[in-house]
Coordinates of C-alpha atoms and ligand atoms in Angstrom, one line a residue:
M64 CA 25.6 -44.0 -14.3
K65 CA 27.4 -47.0 -12.8
A66 CA 28.6 -47.2 -9.2
L67 CA 29.8 -49.8 -6.6
V68 CA 26.9 -50.2 -4.2
F69 CA 27.1 -51.7 -0.7
H70 CA 24.3 -54.2 -0.1
G71 CA 25.2 -55.3 3.4
P72 CA 28.2 -57.4 4.8
G73 CA 29.9 -59.4 2.0
Q74 CA 27.6 -58.1 -0.7
H75 CA 28.3 -55.4 -3.3
A76 CA 27.8 -54.8 -7.0
W77 CA 28.8 -52.5 -9.8
E78 CA 25.3 -51.4 -10.9
N79 CA 23.1 -48.6 -12.3
R80 CA 22.3 -45.7 -10.1
P81 CA 20.8 -42.3 -10.9
E82 CA 23.4 -39.6 -11.5
P83 CA 23.8 -37.4 -8.5
R84 CA 22.4 -33.8 -8.6
I85 CA 23.4 -30.6 -6.7
E86 CA 21.4 -30.7 -3.5
A87 CA 22.9 -27.8 -1.6
P88 CA 24.4 -24.5 -2.9
T89 CA 27.8 -25.6 -1.5
D90 CA 27.9 -28.8 -3.5
V91 CA 29.8 -29.6 -6.6
L92 CA 29.5 -32.6 -8.9
I93 CA 32.5 -34.4 -10.3
A94 CA 33.2 -36.9 -13.0
V95 CA 35.5 -39.4 -11.2
S96 CA 38.7 -40.0 -13.1
A97 CA 40.4 -42.1 -10.5
A98 CA 39.3 -43.8 -7.3
T99 CA 40.9 -46.4 -5.0
V100 CA 40.1 -49.2 -2.5
C101 CA 41.2 -48.6 1.1
G102 CA 41.4 -50.9 4.1
T103 CA 38.5 -49.0 5.5
D104 CA 36.4 -50.0 2.4
L105 CA 37.3 -53.6 3.1
H106 CA 36.1 -53.1 6.7
I107 CA 32.8 -51.7 5.5
H108 CA 32.4 -54.6 3.0
H109 CA 32.8 -57.0 5.9
G110 CA 30.3 -55.2 8.2
V111 CA 32.9 -53.7 10.6
H112 CA 31.1 -50.3 10.2
P113 CA 27.4 -51.2 10.8
E114 CA 26.5 -47.5 10.6
V115 CA 26.9 -47.6 6.8
P116 CA 23.4 -48.2 5.4
P117 CA 22.9 -50.8 2.6
G118 CA 22.4 -49.0 -0.7
T119 CA 25.3 -46.6 0.0
I120 CA 27.8 -46.0 -2.9
M121 CA 31.2 -47.0 -1.6
G122 CA 34.5 -45.2 -1.7
H123 CA 36.0 -42.1 -0.1
E124 CA 39.3 -41.3 -2.1
A125 CA 39.1 -39.9 -5.6
V126 CA 40.3 -37.5 -8.2
G127 CA 37.9 -36.0 -10.6
R128 CA 36.9 -33.1 -12.9
I129 CA 34.2 -30.7 -11.7
T130 CA 31.2 -30.9 -14.0
E131 CA 28.7 -28.6 -12.1
I132 CA 28.9 -26.2 -9.1
G133 CA 26.4 -25.0 -6.6
T134 CA 25.4 -21.3 -6.5
D135 CA 27.5 -20.6 -3.3
V136 CA 30.8 -22.3 -4.6
R137 CA 33.5 -19.6 -4.9
N138 CA 36.8 -21.4 -5.0
F139 CA 36.3 -23.8 -7.9
A140 CA 35.0 -23.8 -11.4
V141 CA 33.6 -26.3 -13.9
G142 CA 36.6 -28.2 -15.4
D143 CA 38.9 -28.0 -12.4
R144 CA 40.9 -31.2 -11.7
V145 CA 40.5 -31.8 -7.9
A146 CA 41.6 -34.2 -5.2
V147 CA 38.7 -35.4 -3.1
P148 CA 39.5 -36.4 0.5
P149 CA 37.4 -38.7 2.7
I150 CA 36.8 -35.9 5.2
T151 CA 34.7 -32.9 4.2
N152 CA 35.2 -29.5 5.8
C153 CA 32.2 -27.2 6.3
G154 CA 34.4 -24.2 6.9
A155 CA 32.1 -22.9 9.6
C156 CA 32.0 -25.0 12.7
A157 CA 34.6 -24.8 15.5
A158 CA 36.3 -28.1 14.5
C159 CA 36.7 -27.1 10.9
Q160 CA 37.9 -23.6 11.7
S161 CA 40.6 -25.1 14.0
G162 CA 41.8 -27.6 11.4
T163 CA 40.2 -30.7 12.9
S164 CA 37.4 -31.3 10.3
A165 CA 37.4 -35.0 11.3
H166 CA 35.1 -33.8 14.0
C167 CA 33.0 -31.4 11.9
S168 CA 29.7 -30.8 13.8
T169 CA 27.8 -29.5 10.8
S170 CA 28.0 -32.7 8.8
G171 CA 26.9 -35.1 11.6
P172 CA 28.8 -37.0 14.2
N173 CA 32.0 -36.5 12.2
G174 CA 33.3 -35.2 8.9
W175 CA 33.5 -38.5 7.2
L176 CA 30.6 -38.4 4.8
L177 CA 31.7 -39.9 1.5
G178 CA 31.1 -43.7 1.3
H179 CA 30.0 -43.6 4.9
S180 CA 26.9 -41.5 5.7
H181 CA 26.6 -40.2 2.1
D182 CA 27.2 -41.8 -1.3
G183 CA 30.8 -42.2 -2.1
V184 CA 33.2 -41.9 -5.1
Q185 CA 33.6 -45.5 -6.5
A186 CA 31.2 -44.3 -9.2
E187 CA 31.3 -42.5 -12.5
Y188 CA 29.9 -39.3 -10.9
A189 CA 29.8 -38.1 -7.3
R190 CA 28.3 -35.2 -5.3
I191 CA 30.8 -33.5 -3.0
P192 CA 29.3 -31.5 -0.2
F193 CA 31.1 -28.4 1.2
A194 CA 33.3 -28.2 -1.8
D195 CA 35.0 -24.9 -1.2
H196 CA 36.7 -26.0 2.0
S197 CA 37.1 -29.7 1.2
L198 CA 38.6 -30.1 -2.3
H199 CA 42.1 -29.3 -3.5
L200 CA 43.3 -28.3 -7.0
I201 CA 46.0 -30.7 -8.3
P202 CA 49.2 -29.2 -9.7
D203 CA 49.5 -29.9 -13.4
N204 CA 52.7 -32.1 -13.0
V205 CA 51.0 -34.4 -10.5
T206 CA 49.2 -37.4 -12.0
D207 CA 45.8 -38.5 -10.9
E208 CA 47.1 -41.7 -9.4
I209 CA 49.7 -40.0 -7.3
A210 CA 47.3 -37.2 -6.3
I211 CA 44.9 -39.8 -4.9
L212 CA 47.6 -41.0 -2.4
T213 CA 47.6 -37.5 -0.8
V214 CA 43.9 -37.6 0.2
D215 CA 44.0 -40.5 2.6
A216 CA 47.0 -42.9 2.8
M217 CA 49.7 -40.1 2.8
A218 CA 47.5 -37.7 4.8
A219 CA 46.9 -40.3 7.5
A220 CA 50.6 -41.2 7.6
Y221 CA 51.5 -37.6 7.9
E222 CA 48.9 -36.3 10.3
M223 CA 48.5 -39.2 12.7
G224 CA 51.9 -40.8 12.2
V225 CA 54.6 -38.3 11.6
K226 CA 53.0 -35.1 13.1
N227 CA 51.3 -36.8 16.1
G228 CA 54.5 -38.7 16.7
A229 CA 56.4 -35.4 16.4
V230 CA 59.1 -37.1 14.3
S231 CA 62.2 -34.8 14.2
T232 CA 65.8 -34.6 13.2
G233 CA 67.9 -37.6 14.3
D234 CA 64.9 -39.7 15.5
A235 CA 64.8 -43.5 15.3
V236 CA 61.4 -44.4 13.9
V237 CA 59.8 -47.8 13.7
I238 CA 56.7 -48.1 11.4
I239 CA 54.7 -51.2 12.0
G240 CA 52.6 -52.1 9.0
D241 CA 53.3 -52.5 5.3
G242 CA 50.0 -51.2 3.9
P243 CA 49.8 -48.0 1.9
I244 CA 49.7 -45.9 5.2
G245 CA 52.7 -47.6 6.8
L246 CA 54.7 -47.3 3.5
S247 CA 53.7 -43.6 3.1
A248 CA 55.1 -42.9 6.5
V249 CA 58.6 -43.9 5.3
P250 CA 59.5 -41.0 3.0
L251 CA 57.5 -38.6 5.2
A252 CA 59.6 -39.6 8.3
R253 CA 62.8 -39.2 6.3
L254 CA 61.6 -35.7 5.2
E255 CA 61.3 -34.7 8.9
G256 CA 64.9 -35.7 9.4
A257 CA 64.6 -39.2 10.9
N258 CA 68.0 -41.0 10.9
H259 CA 66.6 -44.5 11.3
V260 CA 63.4 -45.5 9.6
I261 CA 62.6 -49.2 10.2
L262 CA 59.6 -50.7 8.5
V263 CA 58.1 -53.9 9.9
G264 CA 55.9 -55.9 7.5
L265 CA 54.7 -59.3 6.4
R266 CA 55.0 -59.2 2.6
P267 CA 58.4 -59.3 0.9
F268 CA 57.3 -57.2 -2.1
R269 CA 56.2 -54.4 0.3
L270 CA 59.4 -54.6 2.3
E271 CA 61.2 -54.1 -1.0
A272 CA 59.0 -51.0 -1.7
A273 CA 59.8 -49.7 1.8
L274 CA 63.5 -49.8 0.9
Q275 CA 62.8 -47.9 -2.4
L276 CA 60.9 -45.3 -0.4
G277 CA 63.9 -44.7 1.9
A278 CA 63.6 -47.1 4.8
T279 CA 67.0 -47.7 6.5
N280 CA 66.0 -51.2 7.6
V281 CA 63.1 -53.6 7.1
V282 CA 62.0 -56.3 9.4
D283 CA 60.0 -59.4 8.3
A284 CA 57.2 -59.9 10.8
S285 CA 56.3 -63.4 9.6
Q286 CA 58.9 -64.8 12.1
D287 CA 58.0 -64.9 15.8
D288 CA 61.1 -63.0 17.0
W289 CA 60.4 -59.9 14.9
V290 CA 60.2 -57.5 17.9
E291 CA 63.7 -58.6 19.0
R292 CA 65.0 -58.2 15.4
A293 CA 63.5 -54.7 15.3
R294 CA 65.2 -53.9 18.6
A295 CA 68.5 -55.1 17.3
V296 CA 68.6 -52.5 14.5
L297 CA 67.5 -49.6 16.8
P298 CA 69.8 -47.4 18.8
E299 CA 70.2 -48.7 22.4
R300 CA 67.6 -46.1 23.6
G301 CA 64.9 -47.7 21.5
A302 CA 62.5 -46.0 19.2
D303 CA 61.9 -42.3 19.6
V304 CA 58.7 -42.8 17.6
V305 CA 56.7 -46.0 16.8
I306 CA 54.0 -45.5 14.2
E307 CA 51.4 -48.3 14.5
A308 CA 49.7 -48.7 11.2
V309 CA 48.2 -52.2 11.5
G310 CA 45.4 -52.0 14.1
S311 CA 46.2 -55.3 15.8
K312 CA 46.8 -56.2 19.5
E313 CA 50.2 -57.6 18.6
A314 CA 51.3 -54.5 16.7
L315 CA 50.3 -52.1 19.5
E316 CA 51.8 -54.2 22.2
A317 CA 55.1 -54.3 20.2
A318 CA 54.9 -50.5 19.9
F319 CA 54.7 -50.1 23.7
D320 CA 57.6 -52.5 24.1
L321 CA 59.9 -50.7 21.6
V322 CA 59.3 -47.1 22.5
A323 CA 62.2 -45.2 24.1
V324 CA 62.1 -43.0 27.2
F325 CA 60.4 -39.8 26.2
G326 CA 59.3 -41.6 23.0
R327 CA 55.9 -41.4 21.3
V328 CA 53.6 -44.1 20.1
A329 CA 51.4 -42.8 17.3
N330 CA 48.5 -45.1 16.5
I331 CA 46.9 -45.0 13.0
G332 CA 45.7 -48.6 12.7
V333 CA 42.0 -49.0 13.2
H334 CA 41.4 -51.4 16.1
T335 CA 38.4 -53.6 16.5
E336 CA 39.2 -55.1 19.9
P337 CA 40.5 -53.7 23.2
V338 CA 44.3 -53.7 23.9
L339 CA 45.8 -53.6 27.4
L340 CA 47.9 -50.5 28.1
P341 CA 50.8 -51.8 30.3
I342 CA 51.0 -48.5 32.3
E343 CA 52.8 -50.3 35.2
K344 CA 55.9 -50.6 32.9
L345 CA 55.4 -47.5 30.7
W346 CA 54.8 -44.7 33.3
I347 CA 58.5 -44.5 34.0
K348 CA 59.3 -43.9 30.3
N349 CA 57.5 -40.5 30.2
F350 CA 56.0 -41.7 26.9
T351 CA 53.2 -40.2 24.9
F352 CA 50.4 -42.0 23.2
T353 CA 48.3 -40.5 20.4
S354 CA 45.5 -41.8 18.2
G355 CA 42.8 -40.3 16.0
M356 CA 41.1 -39.8 12.7
L357 CA 42.7 -37.7 10.0
S358 CA 41.3 -34.3 9.0
C359 CA 43.0 -34.2 5.6
T360 CA 44.4 -30.8 6.3
S361 CA 47.8 -31.9 5.0
T362 CA 46.7 -32.7 1.4
P363 CA 47.8 -29.3 -0.1
K364 CA 51.2 -29.6 1.5
L365 CA 51.6 -33.2 0.3
L366 CA 50.6 -32.2 -3.3
Q367 CA 53.2 -29.4 -3.2
L368 CA 56.0 -31.7 -1.9
I369 CA 55.2 -34.1 -4.8
A370 CA 54.9 -31.3 -7.4
S371 CA 58.3 -30.0 -6.3
G372 CA 60.0 -33.4 -6.5
S373 CA 60.7 -33.6 -2.8
L374 CA 58.4 -36.6 -2.2
D375 CA 58.0 -39.7 -4.4
A376 CA 55.3 -42.2 -3.4
S377 CA 55.1 -44.1 -6.7
P378 CA 56.3 -47.5 -5.3
I379 CA 53.0 -47.7 -3.3
I380 CA 51.0 -48.0 -6.5
T381 CA 51.1 -51.6 -7.8
H382 CA 48.0 -51.9 -10.0
K383 CA 45.9 -49.7 -12.3
I384 CA 42.6 -51.2 -13.5
P385 CA 39.4 -49.8 -15.0
L386 CA 36.8 -48.3 -12.6
D387 CA 34.2 -50.8 -13.7
K388 CA 36.4 -53.6 -12.2
A389 CA 35.8 -52.3 -8.7
V390 CA 34.5 -55.6 -7.4
E391 CA 37.6 -57.3 -8.7
A392 CA 39.8 -54.6 -7.0
Y393 CA 38.3 -55.5 -3.6
A394 CA 39.1 -59.2 -4.2
M395 CA 42.7 -58.3 -5.2
A396 CA 43.1 -56.0 -2.2
E397 CA 41.9 -58.8 0.2
A398 CA 44.2 -61.4 -1.4
A399 CA 47.3 -59.2 -1.4
D400 CA 49.7 -62.1 -0.9
E401 CA 48.7 -63.6 -4.3
S402 CA 47.9 -60.4 -6.2
R403 CA 50.9 -58.5 -4.8
A404 CA 48.7 -55.5 -4.5
T405 CA 49.5 -52.5 -2.3
K406 CA 47.4 -49.6 -3.7
I407 CA 45.1 -50.3 -6.6
I408 CA 44.1 -47.4 -8.7
L409 CA 40.7 -47.6 -10.4
H410 CA 40.8 -45.3 -13.5
R411 CA 38.1 -44.1 -15.8
Ligands
ZN613 ZN1 40.7 -44.6 2.8
ZN614 ZN1 32.6 -28.3 10.1

């Protein structure tokens, strides 16, 4: 089969690899029908995750058809169309049983196996460990490309943004970041009843998408005074919730600045440098700060919201290209200003 293989920082190739085989009785094999490139894949490609060994097949978000099941798999059958999240759930350890499979202790230091410690899903076929507790059947009226949004981008926006930030009726929410996660947070915050949803971003085509997704205001962050312009469209109290979906010092400092008394700053962006916490100003705000890695427990709920017509994420998908153009997809994702790419679907 063909797969996108990581060969160390800056090097990858679409090349021949042996087809995966069932290795444990809880495994399934899937024929990948859609995969996608995530910001985390770009980080791996640039060497930000040195724990990923050269030779690993990349990718951790997919939709596929089950082609073979292990002898202990009870919840799925050959032919099922399933959504494959980045986090696998062993179903047995304390973390998985409490709904925090990001910290699965059976799998290793955490539950992120695919395209990280194990071969991933940017390939024609993939082996999925702990299938019974990790995979999700896709409702018939949800397409592959929309289903793929529910395994990572929307799940991260929901679990670490909207839920950690405790977005509730009447809230003013600022979302910093116009990537697929920041944009996913827009309709999800509206569904929780937020009155003001203000998306801050750099790219005009993504600010347009934010408005289509239900943002009440957008703020162009390419101008220096963007924090003041975000404050100007907030209620006087500030932001009840700031969802930081960039992973930069500037974005997190702005979140601390904009948060209201009793507000919440919900970090999703992956940071690679320390950021100072100005506790001498913040303590008196009684604010709450959350961070974390998603556990993908929200994927079934997100699939149902989409199937019922309550949630539409389609403006996040900008490109659909064949799976064997995975190398080109990474280049398009890096050069988003020119390619106007937000989420690129790789389809078989
Ligand atoms: Zn991802
Ligand atoms: Zn576990």
